[in-house]
Each structure stands twice: as C-alpha cells, then as structure tokens.
Amino acid sequence: MTEHVPRTALVDRLDAAIRPRAAHVQRALASPVRNTRMAVVVGRVLGLAFVVCFLTGLYSHVLQSPLDGIVTPTRPEHLYGWTQGTHVVVGSMLLPLLLAKLWVVYPRLFRWPPLSGVLSALERGSVAVLVATALVLPVTGILNILEWYPWEFSFRRTHFALAWMLIGALALHIAVQLPAIRAHWRRDDGDVVDGGVRDD
C-alpha cells in the first residue's frame, strides 16, 4: 500500500528541491546592470513611451469615432499628422525598450517562492498583463502600418481595448513598485543596490 505524504511534508520537499536551483539560476544570470536602479531607469522611459502612445492613440480614436459633446481641436492644420507620426514612431520604439526592460528584470522570474502573498500575486498578474499587451500592441501596430492583417478581429477596436488594459496594468505595476521607484529614481553616490552592486 502506498503511503500518502502529508501536504506540508510535500511542500517542504518541493521547497528544498527548488529553492537552491532557483538561487543558482539567479546567480548565473546576475549582472552588474541587472539591478533595481537600471529597472527604474529603463522603466521610466518605457512608461513615458506608453503614456505618449496612449494619449496620441486616444486622440486619434476620438477623431475617428467622435463622442457626443466632445469637441476635438482641428487646429493647427497638421495636428493629426503630428500626433499620428508621434504615435507610430514612439510605438515602434516600444519593442526595443520593452526587451531592454525584460532583460534587466529577467532573473526575477526565478525568484522562489514565486508568490509571497496577495500583493505579490497582484504584482505578478499585472506584470503578465502588462508584458503581454506591451508585446501585442506594437507588433499589431507595425502590421497595421504594413496593411497586413493575419487575424479575424477588428484591429482598431482591439488595439484600443488593449491600450486601456496596458495603461491599467501599468498604473497597478507602478503603484506596487512605488517604494523601489522612489528609492532609485535618482542615483546618489552612496547608493548600494541589489546584492551590493553599486550603480554606475
């Protein structure tokens, strides 16, 4: 007859097996530039790019689908062209910025335990939504520029809905990370971060 291992004993065994492996992976991926300071530096540029794209996209959407009672500016004459140009250029920059941010924070995927409570679960969930939408939006945007639509859904409606999801996830992520952002927004000569690696 097979013995049933109590749940706590099973959890303890799994923890004992996975914890050293997770620590080993984090050490193997360690780099002097993979720290909170660098995550904040890249994150603030990426966040600004998201906001610029969201606002210019919102302006474009309201022009194409006017809302009752909202009057949109039509002057200067080339305002729409400038906002759309900004949307396309900054939107195209999102991919390399996002890849840089993911490279910096990649070792954190192997943190153990993966969740330490409700706040941690909320953060991980918001990050999953943020990364997914941040990858889909610029890729579908670039395909829209090329006028190639290898999907069945409406590009404009889906792009607009995903933009709101991204901004919501970004706001939640910033709220959760605010203490780290405030601590590492500016570099001070005395700062020591992430395992003793100084920011240079």
Short mmCIF file of C-alpha atoms in Angstrom, two decimals, residues 32-160:
data_model
loop_
_atom_site.label_atom_id
_atom_site.label_comp_id
_atom_site.label_asym_id
_atom_site.label_seq_id
_atom_site.Cartn_x
_atom_site.Cartn_y
_atom_site.Cartn_z
CA PRO A 32 26.09 44.50 -12.51
CA VAL A 33 23.46 46.21 -14.66
CA ARG A 34 20.63 43.87 -13.70
CA ASN A 35 19.54 45.84 -10.65
CA THR A 36 16.66 47.92 -9.38
CA ARG A 37 18.28 51.19 -10.43
CA MET A 38 18.56 50.06 -14.07
CA ALA A 39 15.00 48.70 -14.00
CA VAL A 40 13.79 52.13 -12.85
CA VAL A 41 15.87 53.99 -15.47
CA VAL A 42 14.60 51.87 -18.37
CA GLY A 43 11.12 51.71 -16.84
CA ARG A 44 10.62 55.47 -16.71
CA VAL A 45 11.50 55.84 -20.40
CA LEU A 46 9.26 52.88 -21.26
CA GLY A 47 6.44 54.28 -19.11
CA LEU A 48 6.69 57.67 -20.80
CA ALA A 49 6.56 55.98 -24.22
CA PHE A 50 3.43 54.05 -23.16
CA VAL A 51 1.70 57.26 -22.00
CA VAL A 52 2.62 59.16 -25.20
CA CYS A 53 1.27 56.30 -27.33
CA PHE A 54 -1.87 56.06 -25.23
CA LEU A 55 -2.66 59.79 -25.42
CA THR A 56 -1.94 60.12 -29.15
CA GLY A 57 -3.92 56.93 -29.83
CA LEU A 58 -6.81 58.21 -27.72
CA TYR A 59 -6.83 61.47 -29.70
CA SER A 60 -6.86 59.53 -32.98
CA HIS A 61 -9.66 57.26 -31.75
CA VAL A 62 -11.85 60.21 -30.67
CA LEU A 63 -11.32 61.87 -34.06
CA GLN A 64 -12.33 58.69 -35.91
CA SER A 65 -15.21 57.84 -33.54
CA PRO A 66 -16.43 61.19 -32.14
CA LEU A 67 -18.18 61.19 -28.79
CA ASP A 68 -21.28 63.31 -28.19
CA GLY A 69 -20.44 66.61 -26.50
CA ILE A 70 -16.67 66.36 -27.04
CA VAL A 71 -15.17 68.90 -29.41
CA THR A 72 -11.72 67.91 -30.67
CA PRO A 73 -9.24 70.56 -31.81
CA THR A 74 -8.72 70.78 -35.58
CA ARG A 75 -6.04 73.49 -35.49
CA PRO A 76 -3.19 73.68 -36.19
CA GLU A 77 -3.81 72.21 -39.59
CA HIS A 78 -1.26 69.39 -39.28
CA LEU A 79 -2.07 68.43 -35.66
CA TYR A 80 -3.44 64.98 -36.56
CA GLY A 81 -0.44 64.24 -38.77
CA TRP A 82 1.96 65.16 -35.97
CA THR A 83 0.12 63.13 -33.34
CA GLN A 84 -0.15 60.09 -35.61
CA GLY A 85 3.52 60.39 -36.58
CA THR A 86 4.45 60.56 -32.89
CA HIS A 87 2.23 57.55 -32.16
CA VAL A 88 3.89 55.46 -34.88
CA VAL A 89 7.49 56.47 -34.07
CA VAL A 90 7.17 56.08 -30.30
CA GLY A 91 5.11 52.90 -30.73
CA SER A 92 7.90 51.39 -32.84
CA MET A 93 10.37 52.24 -30.06
CA LEU A 94 8.35 50.25 -27.54
CA LEU A 95 9.72 46.86 -28.65
CA PRO A 96 13.45 47.55 -28.05
CA LEU A 97 12.64 49.40 -24.81
CA LEU A 98 10.47 46.54 -23.60
CA LEU A 99 13.13 43.95 -24.49
CA ALA A 100 15.73 46.01 -22.56
CA LYS A 101 13.45 46.15 -19.51
CA LEU A 102 12.74 42.40 -19.70
CA TRP A 103 16.48 41.69 -19.94
CA VAL A 104 17.12 43.69 -16.77
CA VAL A 105 14.38 42.01 -14.70
CA TYR A 106 14.61 38.51 -16.22
CA PRO A 107 16.34 36.87 -13.19
CA ARG A 108 13.37 37.85 -11.02
CA LEU A 109 11.26 35.28 -12.87
CA PHE A 110 13.22 32.63 -10.97
CA ARG A 111 12.56 34.12 -7.53
CA TRP A 112 11.50 31.48 -5.00
CA PRO A 113 8.89 31.30 -3.69
CA PRO A 114 7.21 32.86 -6.73
CA LEU A 115 4.39 34.37 -4.62
CA SER A 116 4.69 35.69 -1.10
CA GLY A 117 1.14 36.95 -0.59
CA VAL A 118 -1.78 38.81 -2.14
CA LEU A 119 0.30 41.86 -3.11
CA SER A 120 2.88 39.63 -4.78
CA ALA A 121 0.17 37.75 -6.73
CA LEU A 122 -1.38 41.07 -7.78
CA GLU A 123 2.02 42.32 -8.95
CA ARG A 124 2.80 39.16 -10.93
CA GLY A 125 -0.66 39.21 -12.54
CA SER A 126 -0.35 42.87 -13.53
CA VAL A 127 3.12 42.24 -14.94
CA ALA A 128 1.81 39.31 -17.04
CA VAL A 129 -0.95 41.52 -18.50
CA LEU A 130 1.48 44.41 -18.95
CA VAL A 131 4.09 42.34 -20.82
CA ALA A 132 1.51 40.56 -22.99
CA THR A 133 -0.26 43.75 -24.07
CA ALA A 134 3.03 45.64 -24.43
CA LEU A 135 4.24 43.00 -26.89
CA VAL A 136 0.97 42.63 -28.83
CA LEU A 137 0.24 46.35 -29.28
CA PRO A 138 3.42 47.42 -31.14
CA VAL A 139 3.55 44.21 -33.21
CA THR A 140 -0.06 44.57 -34.40
CA GLY A 141 0.55 48.31 -34.88
CA ILE A 142 3.51 47.64 -37.17
CA LEU A 143 1.47 45.08 -39.13
CA ASN A 144 -1.28 47.69 -39.45
CA ILE A 145 1.25 50.13 -40.94
CA LEU A 146 2.17 47.41 -43.45
CA GLU A 147 -1.57 46.86 -44.07
CA TRP A 148 -1.21 43.14 -43.37
CA TYR A 149 -3.93 41.67 -41.16
CA PRO A 150 -3.32 37.96 -40.45
CA TRP A 151 -6.22 37.91 -37.95
CA GLU A 152 -10.00 37.99 -37.97
CA PHE A 153 -10.63 40.67 -35.32
CA SER A 154 -11.04 44.42 -35.84
CA PHE A 155 -7.61 46.00 -35.46
CA ARG A 156 -8.86 49.40 -34.31
CA ARG A 157 -11.26 48.13 -31.62
CA THR A 158 -8.80 45.54 -30.31
CA HIS A 159 -5.88 47.99 -30.32
CA PHE A 160 -7.99 50.49 -28.37
#
